[in-house]
Coordinates of C-alpha atoms and ligand atoms in Angstrom, one line a residue:
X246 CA 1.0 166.2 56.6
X247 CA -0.4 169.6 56.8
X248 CA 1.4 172.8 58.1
X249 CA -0.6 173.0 61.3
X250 CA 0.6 170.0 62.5
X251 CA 4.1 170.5 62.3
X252 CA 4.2 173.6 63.9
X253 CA 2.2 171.7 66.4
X254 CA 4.6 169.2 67.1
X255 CA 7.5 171.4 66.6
X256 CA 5.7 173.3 69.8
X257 CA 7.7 170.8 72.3
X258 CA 10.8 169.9 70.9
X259 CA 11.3 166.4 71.1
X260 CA 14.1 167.0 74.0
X261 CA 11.5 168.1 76.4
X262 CA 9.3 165.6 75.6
X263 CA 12.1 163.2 76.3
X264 CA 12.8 164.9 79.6
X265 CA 9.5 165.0 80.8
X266 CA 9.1 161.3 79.8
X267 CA 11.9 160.2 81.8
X268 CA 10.7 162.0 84.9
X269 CA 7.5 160.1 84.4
X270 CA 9.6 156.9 83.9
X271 CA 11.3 158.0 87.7
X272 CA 8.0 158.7 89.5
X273 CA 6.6 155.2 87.2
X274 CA 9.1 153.6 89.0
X275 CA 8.9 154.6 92.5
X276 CA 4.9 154.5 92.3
X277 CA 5.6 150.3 91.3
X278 CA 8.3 149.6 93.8
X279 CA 8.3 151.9 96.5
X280 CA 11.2 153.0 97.8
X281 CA 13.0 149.6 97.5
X282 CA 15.8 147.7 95.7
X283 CA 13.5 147.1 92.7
X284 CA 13.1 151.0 91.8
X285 CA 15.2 151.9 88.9
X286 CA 17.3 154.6 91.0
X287 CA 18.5 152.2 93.4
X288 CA 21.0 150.0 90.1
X289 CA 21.9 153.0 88.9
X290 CA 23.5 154.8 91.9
X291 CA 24.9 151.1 93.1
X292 CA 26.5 151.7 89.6
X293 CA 27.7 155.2 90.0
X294 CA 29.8 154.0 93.4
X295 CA 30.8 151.2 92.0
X296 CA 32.7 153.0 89.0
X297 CA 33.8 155.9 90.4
X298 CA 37.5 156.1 91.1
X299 CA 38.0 155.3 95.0
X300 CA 39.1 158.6 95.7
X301 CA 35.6 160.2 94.5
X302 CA 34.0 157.2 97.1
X303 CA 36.0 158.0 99.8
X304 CA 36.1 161.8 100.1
X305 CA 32.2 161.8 99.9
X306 CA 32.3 159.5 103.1
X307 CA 34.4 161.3 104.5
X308 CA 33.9 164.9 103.7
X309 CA 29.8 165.0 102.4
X310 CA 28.2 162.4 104.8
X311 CA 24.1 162.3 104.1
X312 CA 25.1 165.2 101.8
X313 CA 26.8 162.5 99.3
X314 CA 23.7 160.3 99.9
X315 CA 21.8 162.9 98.6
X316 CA 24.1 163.9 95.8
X317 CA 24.3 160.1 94.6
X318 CA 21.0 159.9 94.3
X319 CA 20.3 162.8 92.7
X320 CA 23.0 162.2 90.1
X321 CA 21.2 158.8 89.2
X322 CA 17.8 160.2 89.0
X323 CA 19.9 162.8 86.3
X324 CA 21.0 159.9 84.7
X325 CA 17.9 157.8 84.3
X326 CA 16.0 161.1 83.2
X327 CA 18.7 161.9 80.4
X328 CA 18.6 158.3 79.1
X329 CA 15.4 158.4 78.6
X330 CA 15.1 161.7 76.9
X331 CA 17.7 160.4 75.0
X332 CA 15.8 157.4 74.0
X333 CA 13.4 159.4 73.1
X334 CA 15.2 162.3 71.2
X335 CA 16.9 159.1 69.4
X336 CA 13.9 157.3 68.4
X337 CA 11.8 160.2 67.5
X338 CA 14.4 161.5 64.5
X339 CA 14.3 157.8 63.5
X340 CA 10.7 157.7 63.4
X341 CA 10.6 161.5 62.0
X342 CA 13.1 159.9 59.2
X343 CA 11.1 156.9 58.5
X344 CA 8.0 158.6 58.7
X345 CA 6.7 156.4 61.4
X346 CA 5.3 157.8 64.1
X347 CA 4.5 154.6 66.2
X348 CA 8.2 154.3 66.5
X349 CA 9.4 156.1 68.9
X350 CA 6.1 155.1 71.3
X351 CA 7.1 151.4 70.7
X352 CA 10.8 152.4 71.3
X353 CA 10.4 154.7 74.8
X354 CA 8.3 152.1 76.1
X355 CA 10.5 148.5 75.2
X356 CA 13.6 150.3 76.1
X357 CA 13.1 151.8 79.5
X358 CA 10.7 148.6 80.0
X359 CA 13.8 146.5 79.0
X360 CA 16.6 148.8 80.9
X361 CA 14.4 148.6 84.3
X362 CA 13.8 145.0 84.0
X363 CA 17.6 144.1 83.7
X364 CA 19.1 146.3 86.5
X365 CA 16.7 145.5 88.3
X366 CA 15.7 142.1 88.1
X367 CA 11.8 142.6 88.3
X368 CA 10.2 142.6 84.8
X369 CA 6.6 143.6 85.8
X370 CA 7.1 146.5 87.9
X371 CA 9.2 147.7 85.3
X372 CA 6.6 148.3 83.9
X373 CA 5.3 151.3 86.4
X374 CA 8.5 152.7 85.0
X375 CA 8.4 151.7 80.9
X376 CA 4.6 152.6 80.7
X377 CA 4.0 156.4 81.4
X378 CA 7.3 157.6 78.9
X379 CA 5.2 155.6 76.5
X380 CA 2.1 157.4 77.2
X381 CA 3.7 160.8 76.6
X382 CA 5.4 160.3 74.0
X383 CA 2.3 158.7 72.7
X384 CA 0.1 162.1 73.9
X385 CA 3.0 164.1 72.1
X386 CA 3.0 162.6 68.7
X387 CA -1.1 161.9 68.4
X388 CA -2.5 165.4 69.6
X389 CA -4.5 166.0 67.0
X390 CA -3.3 169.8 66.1
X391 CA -6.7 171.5 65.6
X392 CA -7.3 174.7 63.3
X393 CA -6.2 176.9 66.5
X394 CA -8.0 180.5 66.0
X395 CA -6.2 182.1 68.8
X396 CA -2.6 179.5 68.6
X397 CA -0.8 181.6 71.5
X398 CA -3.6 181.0 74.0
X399 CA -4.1 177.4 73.2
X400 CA -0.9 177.3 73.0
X401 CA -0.7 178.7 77.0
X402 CA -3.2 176.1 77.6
X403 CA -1.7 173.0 76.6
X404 CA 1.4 173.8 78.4
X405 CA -0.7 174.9 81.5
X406 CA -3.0 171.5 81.1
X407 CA 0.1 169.6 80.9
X408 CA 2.1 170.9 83.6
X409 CA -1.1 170.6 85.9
X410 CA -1.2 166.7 84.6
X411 CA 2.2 166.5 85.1
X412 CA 2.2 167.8 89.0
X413 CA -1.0 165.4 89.5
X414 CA 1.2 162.5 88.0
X415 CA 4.0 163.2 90.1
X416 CA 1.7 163.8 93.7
X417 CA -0.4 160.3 92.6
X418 CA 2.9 158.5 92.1
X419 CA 4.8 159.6 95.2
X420 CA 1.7 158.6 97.6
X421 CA 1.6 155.5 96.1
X422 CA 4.9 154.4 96.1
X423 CA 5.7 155.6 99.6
X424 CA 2.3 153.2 100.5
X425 CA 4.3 150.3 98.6
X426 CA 7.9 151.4 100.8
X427 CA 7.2 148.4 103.0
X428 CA 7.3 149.2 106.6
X429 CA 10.0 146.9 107.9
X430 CA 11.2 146.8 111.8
X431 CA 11.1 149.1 114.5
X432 CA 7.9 147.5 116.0
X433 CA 8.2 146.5 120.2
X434 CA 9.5 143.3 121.1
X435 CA 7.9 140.9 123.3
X436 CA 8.9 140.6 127.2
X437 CA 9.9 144.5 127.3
X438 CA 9.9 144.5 130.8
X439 CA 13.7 144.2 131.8
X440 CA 15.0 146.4 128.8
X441 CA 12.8 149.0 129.6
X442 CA 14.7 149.1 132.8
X443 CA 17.8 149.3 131.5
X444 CA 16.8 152.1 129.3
X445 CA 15.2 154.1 131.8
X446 CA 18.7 153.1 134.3
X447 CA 20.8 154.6 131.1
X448 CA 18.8 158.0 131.2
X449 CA 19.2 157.9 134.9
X450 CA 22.8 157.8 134.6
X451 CA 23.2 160.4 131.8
X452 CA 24.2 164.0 131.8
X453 CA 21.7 166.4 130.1
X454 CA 24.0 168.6 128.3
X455 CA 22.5 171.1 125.3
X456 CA 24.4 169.7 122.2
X457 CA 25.5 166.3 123.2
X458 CA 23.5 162.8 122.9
X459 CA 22.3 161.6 126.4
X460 CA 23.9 158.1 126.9
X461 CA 21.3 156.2 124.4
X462 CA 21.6 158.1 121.1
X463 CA 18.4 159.7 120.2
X464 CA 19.1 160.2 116.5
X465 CA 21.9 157.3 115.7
X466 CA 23.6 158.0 112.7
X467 CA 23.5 155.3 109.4
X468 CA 26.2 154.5 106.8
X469 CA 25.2 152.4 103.6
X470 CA 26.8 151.7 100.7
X471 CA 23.5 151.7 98.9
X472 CA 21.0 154.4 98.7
X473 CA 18.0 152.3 99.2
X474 CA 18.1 149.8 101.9
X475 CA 17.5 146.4 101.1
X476 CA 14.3 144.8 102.0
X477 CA 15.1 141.6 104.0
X478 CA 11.6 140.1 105.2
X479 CA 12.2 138.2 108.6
X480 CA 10.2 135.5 107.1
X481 CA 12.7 134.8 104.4
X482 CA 15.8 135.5 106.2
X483 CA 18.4 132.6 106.5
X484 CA 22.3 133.0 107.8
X485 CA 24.0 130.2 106.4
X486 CA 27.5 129.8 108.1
X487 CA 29.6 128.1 105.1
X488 CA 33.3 128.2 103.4
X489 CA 36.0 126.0 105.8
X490 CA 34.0 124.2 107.8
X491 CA 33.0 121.0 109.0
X492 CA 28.9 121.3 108.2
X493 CA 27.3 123.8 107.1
X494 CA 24.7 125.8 109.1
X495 CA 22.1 127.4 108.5
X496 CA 19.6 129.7 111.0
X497 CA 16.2 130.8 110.3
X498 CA 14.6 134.1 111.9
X499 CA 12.2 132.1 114.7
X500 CA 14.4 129.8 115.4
X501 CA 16.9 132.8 116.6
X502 CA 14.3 134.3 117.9
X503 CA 13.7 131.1 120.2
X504 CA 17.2 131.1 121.5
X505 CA 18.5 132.6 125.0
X506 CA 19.1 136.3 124.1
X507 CA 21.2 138.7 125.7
X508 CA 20.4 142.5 126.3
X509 CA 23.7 144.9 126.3
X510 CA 24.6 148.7 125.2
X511 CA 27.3 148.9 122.4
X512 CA 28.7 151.8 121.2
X513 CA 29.0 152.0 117.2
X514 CA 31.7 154.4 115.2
X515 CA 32.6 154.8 111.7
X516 CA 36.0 154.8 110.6
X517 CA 35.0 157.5 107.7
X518 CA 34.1 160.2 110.7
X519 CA 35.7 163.2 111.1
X520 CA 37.7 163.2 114.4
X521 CA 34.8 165.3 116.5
X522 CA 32.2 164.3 114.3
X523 CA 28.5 162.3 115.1
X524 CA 29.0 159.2 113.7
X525 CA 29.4 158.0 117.2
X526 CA 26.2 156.6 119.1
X527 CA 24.9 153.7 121.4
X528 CA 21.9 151.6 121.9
X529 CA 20.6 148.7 124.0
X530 CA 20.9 145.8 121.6
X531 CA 19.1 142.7 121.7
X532 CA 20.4 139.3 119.8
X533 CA 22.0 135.7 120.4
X534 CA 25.9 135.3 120.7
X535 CA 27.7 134.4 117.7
X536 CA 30.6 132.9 118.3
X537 CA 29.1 129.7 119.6
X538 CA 26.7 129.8 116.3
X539 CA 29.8 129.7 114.2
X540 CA 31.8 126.9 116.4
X541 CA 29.3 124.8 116.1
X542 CA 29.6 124.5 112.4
X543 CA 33.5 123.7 112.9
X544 CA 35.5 126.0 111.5
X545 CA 38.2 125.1 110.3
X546 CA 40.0 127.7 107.5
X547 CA 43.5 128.4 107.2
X548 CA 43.7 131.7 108.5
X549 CA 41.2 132.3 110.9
X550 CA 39.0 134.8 109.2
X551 CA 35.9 135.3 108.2
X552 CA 33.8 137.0 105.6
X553 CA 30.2 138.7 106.4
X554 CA 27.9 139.2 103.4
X555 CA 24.8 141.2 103.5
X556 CA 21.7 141.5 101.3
X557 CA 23.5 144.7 99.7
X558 CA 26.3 142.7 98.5
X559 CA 28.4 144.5 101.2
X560 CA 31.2 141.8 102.7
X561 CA 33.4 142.7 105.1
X562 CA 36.3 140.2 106.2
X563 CA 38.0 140.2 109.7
X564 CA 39.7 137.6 111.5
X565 CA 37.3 135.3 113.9
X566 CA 38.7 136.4 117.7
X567 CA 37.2 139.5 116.5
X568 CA 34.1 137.6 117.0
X569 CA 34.4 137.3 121.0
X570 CA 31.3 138.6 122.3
X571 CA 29.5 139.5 119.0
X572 CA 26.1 139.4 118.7
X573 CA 23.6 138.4 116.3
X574 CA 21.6 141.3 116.8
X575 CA 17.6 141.7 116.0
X576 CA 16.3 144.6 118.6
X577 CA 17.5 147.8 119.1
X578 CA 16.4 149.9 121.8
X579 CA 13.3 147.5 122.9
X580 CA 12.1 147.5 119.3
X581 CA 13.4 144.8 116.4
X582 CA 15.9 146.6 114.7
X583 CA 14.9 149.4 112.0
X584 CA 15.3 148.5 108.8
X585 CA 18.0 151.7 108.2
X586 CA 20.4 149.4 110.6
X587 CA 19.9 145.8 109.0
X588 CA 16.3 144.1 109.9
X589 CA 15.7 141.9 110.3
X590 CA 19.3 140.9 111.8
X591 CA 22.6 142.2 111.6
X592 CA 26.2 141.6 113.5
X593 CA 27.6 143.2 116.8
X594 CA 31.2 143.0 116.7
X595 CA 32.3 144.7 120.0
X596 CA 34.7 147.6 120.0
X597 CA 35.5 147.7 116.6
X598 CA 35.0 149.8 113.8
X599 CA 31.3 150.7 112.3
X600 CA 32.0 148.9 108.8
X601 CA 32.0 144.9 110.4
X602 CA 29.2 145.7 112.2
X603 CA 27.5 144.0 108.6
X604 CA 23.9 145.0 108.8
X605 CA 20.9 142.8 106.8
X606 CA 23.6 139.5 107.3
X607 CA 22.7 136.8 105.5
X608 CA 26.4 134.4 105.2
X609 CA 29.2 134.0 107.7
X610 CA 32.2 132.3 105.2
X611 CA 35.1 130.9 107.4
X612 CA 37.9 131.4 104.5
X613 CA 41.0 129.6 104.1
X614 CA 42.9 132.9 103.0
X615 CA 42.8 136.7 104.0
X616 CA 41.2 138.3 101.7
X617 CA 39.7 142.5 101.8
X618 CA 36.3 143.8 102.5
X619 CA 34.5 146.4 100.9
X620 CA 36.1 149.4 102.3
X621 CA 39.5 147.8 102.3
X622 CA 39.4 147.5 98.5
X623 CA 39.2 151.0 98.7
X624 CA 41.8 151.4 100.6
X625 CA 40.5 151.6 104.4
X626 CA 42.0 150.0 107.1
X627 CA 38.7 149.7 109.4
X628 CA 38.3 146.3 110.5
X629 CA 40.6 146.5 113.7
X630 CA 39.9 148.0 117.0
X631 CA 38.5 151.6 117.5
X632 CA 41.1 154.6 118.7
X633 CA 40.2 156.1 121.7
X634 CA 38.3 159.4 121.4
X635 CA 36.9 162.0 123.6
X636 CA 34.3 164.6 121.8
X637 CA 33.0 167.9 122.5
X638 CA 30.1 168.6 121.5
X639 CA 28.6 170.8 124.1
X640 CA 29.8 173.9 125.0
X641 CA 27.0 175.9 127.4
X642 CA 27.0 178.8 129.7
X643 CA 25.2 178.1 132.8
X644 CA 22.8 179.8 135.4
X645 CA 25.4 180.4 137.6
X646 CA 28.0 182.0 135.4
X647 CA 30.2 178.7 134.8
X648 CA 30.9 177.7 131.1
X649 CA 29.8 173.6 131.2
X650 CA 31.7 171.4 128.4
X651 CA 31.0 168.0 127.7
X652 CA 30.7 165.3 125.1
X653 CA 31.4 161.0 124.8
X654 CA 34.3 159.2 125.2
X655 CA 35.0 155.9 123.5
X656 CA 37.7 153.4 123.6
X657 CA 36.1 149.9 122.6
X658 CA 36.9 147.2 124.5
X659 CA 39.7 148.8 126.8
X660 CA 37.2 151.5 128.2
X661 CA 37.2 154.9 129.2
X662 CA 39.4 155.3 132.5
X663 CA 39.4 159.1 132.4
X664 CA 38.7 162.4 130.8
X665 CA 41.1 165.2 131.0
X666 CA 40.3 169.4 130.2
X667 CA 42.5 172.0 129.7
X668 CA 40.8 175.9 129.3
X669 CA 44.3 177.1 128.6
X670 CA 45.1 175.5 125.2
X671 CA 46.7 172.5 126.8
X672 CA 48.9 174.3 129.1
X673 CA 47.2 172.3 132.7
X674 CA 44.6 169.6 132.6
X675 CA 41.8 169.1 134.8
X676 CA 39.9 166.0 135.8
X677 CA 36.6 165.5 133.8
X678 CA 33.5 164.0 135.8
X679 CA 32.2 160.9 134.0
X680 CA 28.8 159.2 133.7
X681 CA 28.5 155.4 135.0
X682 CA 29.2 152.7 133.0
X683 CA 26.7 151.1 131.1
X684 CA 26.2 147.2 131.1
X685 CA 27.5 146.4 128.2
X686 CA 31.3 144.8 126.4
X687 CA 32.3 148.2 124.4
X688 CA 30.3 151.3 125.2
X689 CA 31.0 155.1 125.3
X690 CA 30.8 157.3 128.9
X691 CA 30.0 160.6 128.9
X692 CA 32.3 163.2 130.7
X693 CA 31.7 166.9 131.9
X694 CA 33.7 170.3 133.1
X695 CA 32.3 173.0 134.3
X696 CA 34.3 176.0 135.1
X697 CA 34.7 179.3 135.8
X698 CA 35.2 181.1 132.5
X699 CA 38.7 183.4 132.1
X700 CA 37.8 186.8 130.6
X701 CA 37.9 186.8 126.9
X702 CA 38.3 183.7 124.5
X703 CA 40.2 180.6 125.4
X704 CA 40.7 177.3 124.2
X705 CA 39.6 174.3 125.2
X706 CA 40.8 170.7 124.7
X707 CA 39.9 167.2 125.9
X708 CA 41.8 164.2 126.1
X709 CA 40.8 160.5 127.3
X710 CA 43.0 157.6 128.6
X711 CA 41.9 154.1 127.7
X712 CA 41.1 151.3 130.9
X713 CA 44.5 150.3 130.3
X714 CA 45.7 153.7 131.1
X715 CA 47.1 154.6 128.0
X716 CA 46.8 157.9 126.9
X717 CA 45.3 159.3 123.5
X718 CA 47.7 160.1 121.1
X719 CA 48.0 163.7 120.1
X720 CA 49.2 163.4 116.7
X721 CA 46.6 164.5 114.3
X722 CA 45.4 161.8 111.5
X723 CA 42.1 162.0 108.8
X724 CA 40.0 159.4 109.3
X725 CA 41.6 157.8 106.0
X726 CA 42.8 155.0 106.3
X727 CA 42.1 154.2 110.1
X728 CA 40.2 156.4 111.7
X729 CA 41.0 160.0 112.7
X730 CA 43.2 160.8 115.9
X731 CA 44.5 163.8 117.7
X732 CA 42.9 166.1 120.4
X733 CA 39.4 167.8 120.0
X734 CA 39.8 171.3 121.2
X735 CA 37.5 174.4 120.8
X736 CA 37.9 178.4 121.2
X737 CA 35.4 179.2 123.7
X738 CA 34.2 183.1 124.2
Ligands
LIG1907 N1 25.2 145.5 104.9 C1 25.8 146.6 105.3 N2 26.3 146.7 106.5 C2 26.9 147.8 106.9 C3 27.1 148.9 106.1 C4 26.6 148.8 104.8 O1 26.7 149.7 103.9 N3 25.9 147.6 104.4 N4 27.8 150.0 106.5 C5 28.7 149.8 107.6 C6 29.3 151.0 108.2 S1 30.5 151.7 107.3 C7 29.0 151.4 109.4 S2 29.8 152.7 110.1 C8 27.9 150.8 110.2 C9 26.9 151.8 110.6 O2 25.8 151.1 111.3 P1 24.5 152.0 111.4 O3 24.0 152.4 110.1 O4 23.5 151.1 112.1 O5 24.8 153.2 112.3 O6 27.3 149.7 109.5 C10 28.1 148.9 108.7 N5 27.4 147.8 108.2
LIG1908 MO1 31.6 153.2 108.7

């Protein structure tokens, strides 16, 4: 081996090499599978939130939001980019030591081909992620190093050369996985006609407050346990409704499709949300009642419960009154649902909290014994009924010199009665307005002040009383374990 090529390989260390070839191996990956269970980030964060401490799990939810989302995933793209540098830092001392260069091509490519396959189930696009490593490590170990006259600027140019292919890689690999994301849900369902109505009648009937969501959320918010969604083709969807009962059943997507539907606004809110946060919102849903779907399998378990399961592996277990009213829900807003909120059908459970609402449902298990959900293995309590709320969210000086304050109301089932403001830190209330009800079992109303503004700053706070005319609570709870209470207030200039 002669000196030149040494110094030629010694010009990127093996640990760049190794991180470079497990970037390749991320972009690989997404370029094969898209952005869908089957790329390789999608095991490894399910893996980070499975073994982190519950504490770690919760205070994300609660505290990051999207932000954690974001932090999960870019901890597992970390991770799969370290392994394989590792793998290849590993393998190429080996090889170096053996004097076998071969090795460590033979042992990037098996390994990330053989780590891909297993957490992900899917042996040949495993290979979009096990194949380019290989080629760099390859490139890096069979670059012939040439009798370099001028070594600095060839040097320059290999590095610039590379980096260009690199960038190129990276561009081809992201278009062509985001064309292989498949585009699931959202499209307009037949016989429009009478939701359109009901949409336009909800816009009718909302206030248009700056910094509040009219009475159909434009933007409504999404809580998974898994980064990437699953990808549930209608096509191959079944519900099976199983466990304590006296036959099984089992419900295809045309066949519910086929059935008498219903059309009604819900109102959806996570437990994990901050007490005036946005993870609040409502739309017209579209689906096929449940309850008489799961008596006519018989249930018959010894403590009236039930466990949803989703294509996520998310389960959620609550007991079956619960299930008064529920839907099995495909549309959304006059489109089948999107496949961020469970296409092609997920579960309505009216006026209780976000986490039952099991989104991408495929089994309904009537159980013989309680048993926890998801979040309630990590301690939530967020299967019950929702507290009552009242948010403010807009806070806007108008035309005429009044100070306008507004936001949603929500109480579940019981309704929203009333909405009371105060401008003087609590001291006397006044009487809110409120929008109309919409058609619909558990749904949020809007309310609004407007007021003359005192000189200087002052604080406001709103306060709601359920439709069974009880009052909510002013004691001040995080949302952990059940869901946040207290009064919202503001200091307004
Ligand atoms: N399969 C599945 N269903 C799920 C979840 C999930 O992670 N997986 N998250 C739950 C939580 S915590 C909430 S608050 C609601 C949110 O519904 P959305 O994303 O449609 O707003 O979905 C629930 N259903
Ligand atoms: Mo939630």
């Amino acid at each position: 081996m002669s000196r030149l090529r040494v110094q030629a390989s010694n010009a990127l260390p093996a640990l760049l090499i190794g991180l470079i070839a497990g970037f390749t191996a991320v972009v690989g990956s997404y370029a094969a599978a898209g952005f869908t269970p089957s790329f390789v980030v999608t095991p490894v964060t399910n893996w980070i939130r499975e073994t982190s401490p519950a504490v770690v799990t919760n205070s994300i939810i609660e505290n990051l939001g999207s932000l954690g989302q974001t932090l999960l995933f870019s901890s597992a793209v970390t991770l799969v980019v370290v392994g394989v540098a590792a793998l290849v830092v590993g393998s190429h001392s080996l090889g170096q030591r053996l004097n076998n260069r071969a090795l460590p091509v033979v042992a990037t490519t098996v390994g990330t081909w053989a780590f891909v396959a297993v957490t992900t189930g899917q042996a040949l696009l495993a290979l979009g992620a096990a194949l380019p490593p290989g080629a760099v490590v390859l490139l890096s170990v069979a670059t012939p190093s040439l009798p370099m006259p001028e070594p600095i600027d060839s040097g320059r140019r290999r590095v610039l050369s590379g980096g260009l292919t690199l960038a190129g890689f990276s561009l081809a690999g992201y278009a062509v996985g985001r064309r292989r994301t498949p585009n699931l849900g959202g499209e307009p369902l037949a016989g429009n006609a009478n939701r359109q109505q009901l949409l336009e009648d909800a816009a009718e009937k909302s206030f248009s407050m700056d910094g509040a969501e009219p009475l159909v959320s434009e933007n409504f918010y999404t809580v998974d346990i898994a980064n990437v969604d699953p990808t549930v083709d209608e096509a191959q969807w079944e519900l099976t409704i199983t466990g304590e009962v006296d036959e099984e059943v089992t419900l295809g997507y045309s066949e519910l499709r086929e059935m008498a539907s219903v059309d009604r606004f819900e109102t959806l809110r996570c437990v994990g949300e901050s007490l005036n946060g946005k993870k609040m919102d409502t739309a017209l849903w579209t689906g096929v009642p449940l309850q008489d779907l799961v008596a006519r399998a018989g249930p018959n378990g010894g403590c009236d419960c039930v466990r949803l399961r989703a294509a996520d592996d998310y389960y959620q277990v609550f007991p079956m009154d619960a299930l008064e009213d529920s839907l099995l829900a495909y549309g959304m807003n006059g489109n089948a649902l999107p496949r961020g909120h469970g296409y092609p059908v997920r579960a309505l459970i009216p006026g209780h909290w976000g986490e039952i609402q099991v989104k991408w449902l495929s089994e309904i298990e009537v159980l013989d014994q309680d048993a926890e959900g998801y979040w309630e293995q990590k301690g939530w309590h967020g299967t019950g009924p929702v507290e009552t709320v009242a948010k403010l969210h807009a806070v806007n000086d108008l035309p005429d010199g009044r100070n306008e304050v507004g936001g949603h109301a929500y109480a579940g089932i019981r309704g929203i009665q009333q909405v009371e403001v105060s401008t003087d830190g609590g001291s006397t209330w006044n009487e809110a307005e409120l929008t109309e009800p919409l058609e619909g079992v558990s749904v949020w109303r809007q309310w609004r002040y407007r007021y003359d503004p005192p000189s200087g700053s002052h604080e406001v706070v709103v306060r709601a009383t359920d439709g069974e005319g009880r009052l909510q609570p002013s004691e001040e709870s995080d949302s952990y374990p059940s869901g946040a209470t207290g009064w919202v207030s503001k200091t307004v200039q």
